[in-house]
mmCIF file of C-alpha atoms in Angstrom:
data_model
loop_
_atom_site.group_PDB
_atom_site.id
_atom_site.type_symbol
_atom_site.label_atom_id
_atom_site.label_comp_id
_atom_site.label_asym_id
_atom_site.label_seq_id
_atom_site.Cartn_x
_atom_site.Cartn_y
_atom_site.Cartn_z
ATOM 1 C CA MET A 25 -100.280 10.257 22.315
ATOM 2 C CA THR A 26 -101.666 6.562 21.232
ATOM 3 C CA ALA A 27 -105.330 6.244 20.537
ATOM 4 C CA PRO A 28 -107.056 4.176 23.261
ATOM 5 C CA VAL A 29 -107.226 0.675 23.448
ATOM 6 C CA LEU A 30 -111.118 -0.476 24.374
ATOM 7 C CA ALA A 31 -109.610 -3.857 26.065
ATOM 8 C CA ASP A 32 -107.027 -1.894 28.317
ATOM 9 C CA LEU A 33 -109.885 0.512 29.810
ATOM 10 C CA GLU A 34 -112.250 -0.266 33.098
ATOM 11 C CA VAL A 35 -115.465 1.424 34.168
ATOM 12 C CA GLY A 36 -114.592 3.592 36.383
ATOM 13 C CA GLN A 37 -111.593 4.708 35.169
ATOM 14 C CA GLU A 38 -110.486 8.134 34.437
ATOM 15 C CA VAL A 39 -109.046 8.999 31.374
ATOM 16 C CA ALA A 40 -108.655 12.510 30.878
ATOM 17 C CA ARG A 41 -108.925 15.489 33.206
ATOM 18 C CA ARG A 42 -108.924 19.807 32.297
ATOM 19 C CA THR A 43 -109.560 22.683 33.299
ATOM 20 C CA VAL A 44 -110.695 25.302 30.696
ATOM 21 C CA ALA A 45 -110.895 29.205 31.097
ATOM 22 C CA VAL A 46 -113.514 31.463 30.001
ATOM 23 C CA ASP A 47 -113.258 35.043 30.007
ATOM 24 C CA ARG A 48 -115.397 37.963 28.316
ATOM 25 C CA ALA A 49 -113.245 38.131 25.522
ATOM 26 C CA ARG A 50 -113.899 34.350 24.279
ATOM 27 C CA LEU A 51 -117.690 34.920 24.615
ATOM 28 C CA VAL A 52 -117.326 37.612 21.908
ATOM 29 C CA ARG A 53 -115.414 35.249 19.816
ATOM 30 C CA TYR A 54 -117.712 32.472 20.269
ATOM 31 C CA ALA A 55 -120.664 34.899 19.488
ATOM 32 C CA GLY A 56 -119.379 35.498 16.510
ATOM 33 C CA ALA A 57 -118.637 32.308 15.262
ATOM 34 C CA SER A 58 -121.921 30.643 16.513
ATOM 35 C CA GLY A 59 -124.139 33.634 15.606
ATOM 36 C CA ASP A 60 -125.541 33.291 19.114
ATOM 37 C CA PHE A 61 -125.518 37.103 20.320
ATOM 38 C CA ASN A 62 -127.937 36.850 23.129
ATOM 39 C CA PRO A 63 -127.156 39.784 25.327
ATOM 40 C CA ILE A 64 -127.002 37.665 28.295
ATOM 41 C CA HIS A 65 -123.487 36.364 27.151
ATOM 42 C CA TRP A 66 -121.649 39.821 26.848
ATOM 43 C CA ASN A 67 -123.783 42.645 28.297
ATOM 44 C CA GLU A 68 -124.249 42.855 32.408
ATOM 45 C CA ARG A 69 -127.125 44.866 32.693
ATOM 46 C CA VAL A 70 -129.107 42.656 30.797
ATOM 47 C CA ALA A 71 -128.295 39.374 32.163
ATOM 48 C CA THR A 72 -128.710 40.684 35.778
ATOM 49 C CA SER A 73 -132.197 41.945 34.742
ATOM 50 C CA VAL A 74 -133.015 38.579 34.091
ATOM 51 C CA GLY A 75 -132.181 37.090 37.069
ATOM 52 C CA LEU A 76 -128.761 35.975 36.364
ATOM 53 C CA PRO A 77 -125.950 36.238 38.439
ATOM 54 C CA GLY A 78 -124.137 38.301 35.578
ATOM 55 C CA VAL A 79 -122.620 37.713 31.874
ATOM 56 C CA ILE A 80 -122.984 33.818 31.524
ATOM 57 C CA ALA A 81 -121.163 31.765 28.984
ATOM 58 C CA HIS A 82 -123.141 30.375 26.179
ATOM 59 C CA GLY A 83 -124.495 26.419 27.137
ATOM 60 C CA MET A 84 -123.087 25.206 23.759
ATOM 61 C CA TRP A 85 -119.342 26.723 24.319
ATOM 62 C CA THR A 86 -119.605 24.762 28.004
ATOM 63 C CA MET A 87 -120.806 21.572 26.097
ATOM 64 C CA GLY A 88 -118.160 21.811 23.227
ATOM 65 C CA ALA A 89 -115.445 22.748 26.030
ATOM 66 C CA ALA A 90 -115.923 19.567 27.771
ATOM 67 C CA VAL A 91 -116.105 17.396 24.966
ATOM 68 C CA ALA A 92 -112.884 18.398 23.627
ATOM 69 C CA VAL A 93 -111.336 16.894 26.233
ATOM 70 C CA VAL A 94 -112.492 13.659 25.050
ATOM 71 C CA VAL A 95 -112.017 13.777 21.231
ATOM 72 C CA ASP A 96 -108.444 14.701 22.538
ATOM 73 C CA TRP A 97 -108.205 11.437 24.833
ATOM 74 C CA ALA A 98 -109.485 9.403 21.511
ATOM 75 C CA GLY A 99 -107.411 11.194 18.995
ATOM 76 C CA ASP A 100 -110.247 11.517 16.508
ATOM 77 C CA PRO A 101 -113.106 13.647 16.526
ATOM 78 C CA GLY A 102 -115.331 11.405 14.225
ATOM 79 C CA ALA A 103 -114.849 8.603 17.154
ATOM 80 C CA VAL A 104 -117.262 10.084 19.155
ATOM 81 C CA VAL A 105 -120.442 8.894 17.934
ATOM 82 C CA ASP A 106 -122.555 10.273 20.562
ATOM 83 C CA TYR A 107 -122.420 13.184 23.152
ATOM 84 C CA GLN A 108 -125.672 14.360 25.351
ATOM 85 C CA THR A 109 -125.601 16.373 28.287
ATOM 86 C CA ARG A 110 -128.327 18.120 30.355
ATOM 87 C CA PHE A 111 -127.720 21.987 31.348
ATOM 88 C CA THR A 112 -127.915 22.226 35.215
ATOM 89 C CA ARG A 113 -126.391 25.815 35.942
ATOM 90 C CA PRO A 114 -124.957 28.617 34.081
ATOM 91 C CA VAL A 115 -121.269 29.715 34.097
ATOM 92 C CA PRO A 116 -121.290 33.442 35.196
ATOM 93 C CA VAL A 117 -118.171 34.903 33.664
ATOM 94 C CA PRO A 118 -116.730 37.565 35.448
ATOM 95 C CA ASP A 119 -115.166 40.904 34.471
ATOM 96 C CA PRO A 120 -112.493 41.406 34.837
ATOM 97 C CA GLY A 121 -111.080 37.358 35.248
ATOM 98 C CA GLU A 122 -112.172 34.500 33.984
ATOM 99 C CA ALA A 123 -114.132 31.314 34.783
ATOM 100 C CA HIS A 124 -112.664 27.880 34.756
ATOM 101 C CA VAL A 125 -114.498 25.206 33.758
ATOM 102 C CA ASP A 126 -113.050 21.507 35.573
ATOM 103 C CA VAL A 127 -113.698 18.674 33.338
ATOM 104 C CA VAL A 128 -113.057 15.167 34.244
ATOM 105 C CA ALA A 129 -113.457 12.233 32.137
ATOM 106 C CA THR A 130 -114.352 8.321 33.498
ATOM 107 C CA VAL A 131 -115.252 5.366 31.932
ATOM 108 C CA GLY A 132 -118.765 4.784 32.489
ATOM 109 C CA ALA A 133 -119.280 1.548 30.299
ATOM 110 C CA LEU A 134 -117.931 -0.937 27.863
ATOM 111 C CA ASP A 135 -119.543 -2.258 24.933
ATOM 112 C CA LEU A 136 -116.999 -4.940 23.404
ATOM 113 C CA GLU A 137 -119.226 -5.964 20.555
ATOM 114 C CA ALA A 138 -119.872 -2.487 19.593
ATOM 115 C CA GLY A 139 -116.338 -1.322 19.986
ATOM 116 C CA THR A 140 -117.415 1.675 22.269
ATOM 117 C CA VAL A 141 -117.024 3.059 25.368
ATOM 118 C CA ARG A 142 -119.179 5.459 26.874
ATOM 119 C CA VAL A 143 -117.153 8.455 28.798
ATOM 120 C CA ASP A 144 -119.241 10.388 31.591
ATOM 121 C CA LEU A 145 -117.800 13.735 32.088
ATOM 122 C CA THR A 146 -118.014 15.696 35.242
ATOM 123 C CA VAL A 147 -118.007 19.516 34.529
ATOM 124 C CA THR A 148 -118.063 21.560 37.231
ATOM 125 C CA VAL A 149 -116.668 25.244 38.264
ATOM 126 C CA GLU A 150 -116.113 26.471 41.695
ATOM 127 C CA GLY A 151 -117.168 22.433 42.421
ATOM 128 C CA ALA A 152 -120.651 23.351 41.390
ATOM 129 C CA ARG A 153 -122.182 20.975 38.256
ATOM 130 C CA VAL A 154 -122.944 22.863 35.207
ATOM 131 C CA LEU A 155 -123.498 20.170 33.176
ATOM 132 C CA GLY A 156 -125.686 16.805 34.335
ATOM 133 C CA LYS A 157 -125.783 13.834 32.841
ATOM 134 C CA ALA A 158 -123.128 14.358 30.112
ATOM 135 C CA GLN A 159 -121.747 11.506 28.360
ATOM 136 C CA ALA A 160 -120.127 10.582 25.034
ATOM 137 C CA VAL A 161 -120.124 7.341 23.103
ATOM 138 C CA VAL A 162 -117.042 6.832 21.394
ATOM 139 C CA ARG A 163 -115.998 4.182 18.844
ATOM 140 C CA LEU A 164 -112.512 2.595 19.046
ATOM 141 C CA GLY A 165 -110.595 1.098 16.321
#
């Protein structure tokens, strides 16, 4: 895949799309890698006792899974110079089974002088937004 070219992009253009699956085993692996062992991410009883629909994915896992789409599109993780989002709703992860996080990346703004593109991410699970105002700024060659 070739790196995107700023001059070839248009505001509103979809540049990437992906569905990312997450199951309980992935949550356990993420907990070990991140050091976030909060039981709401692995213990159904604890999660429901605090009012959650069940075990939920780590917010930072969701955030990372979403921006990975942009990183792959840009072809260089160092090209992402800023990334921000708001957590709007948890991602319940069933047992057995998996949740499917849908990510659509579109061009939100172009800054030809700075050589950057703002990529807006729509991140949903079963049609409901789980991240709000998810935006990555990418510097292109």
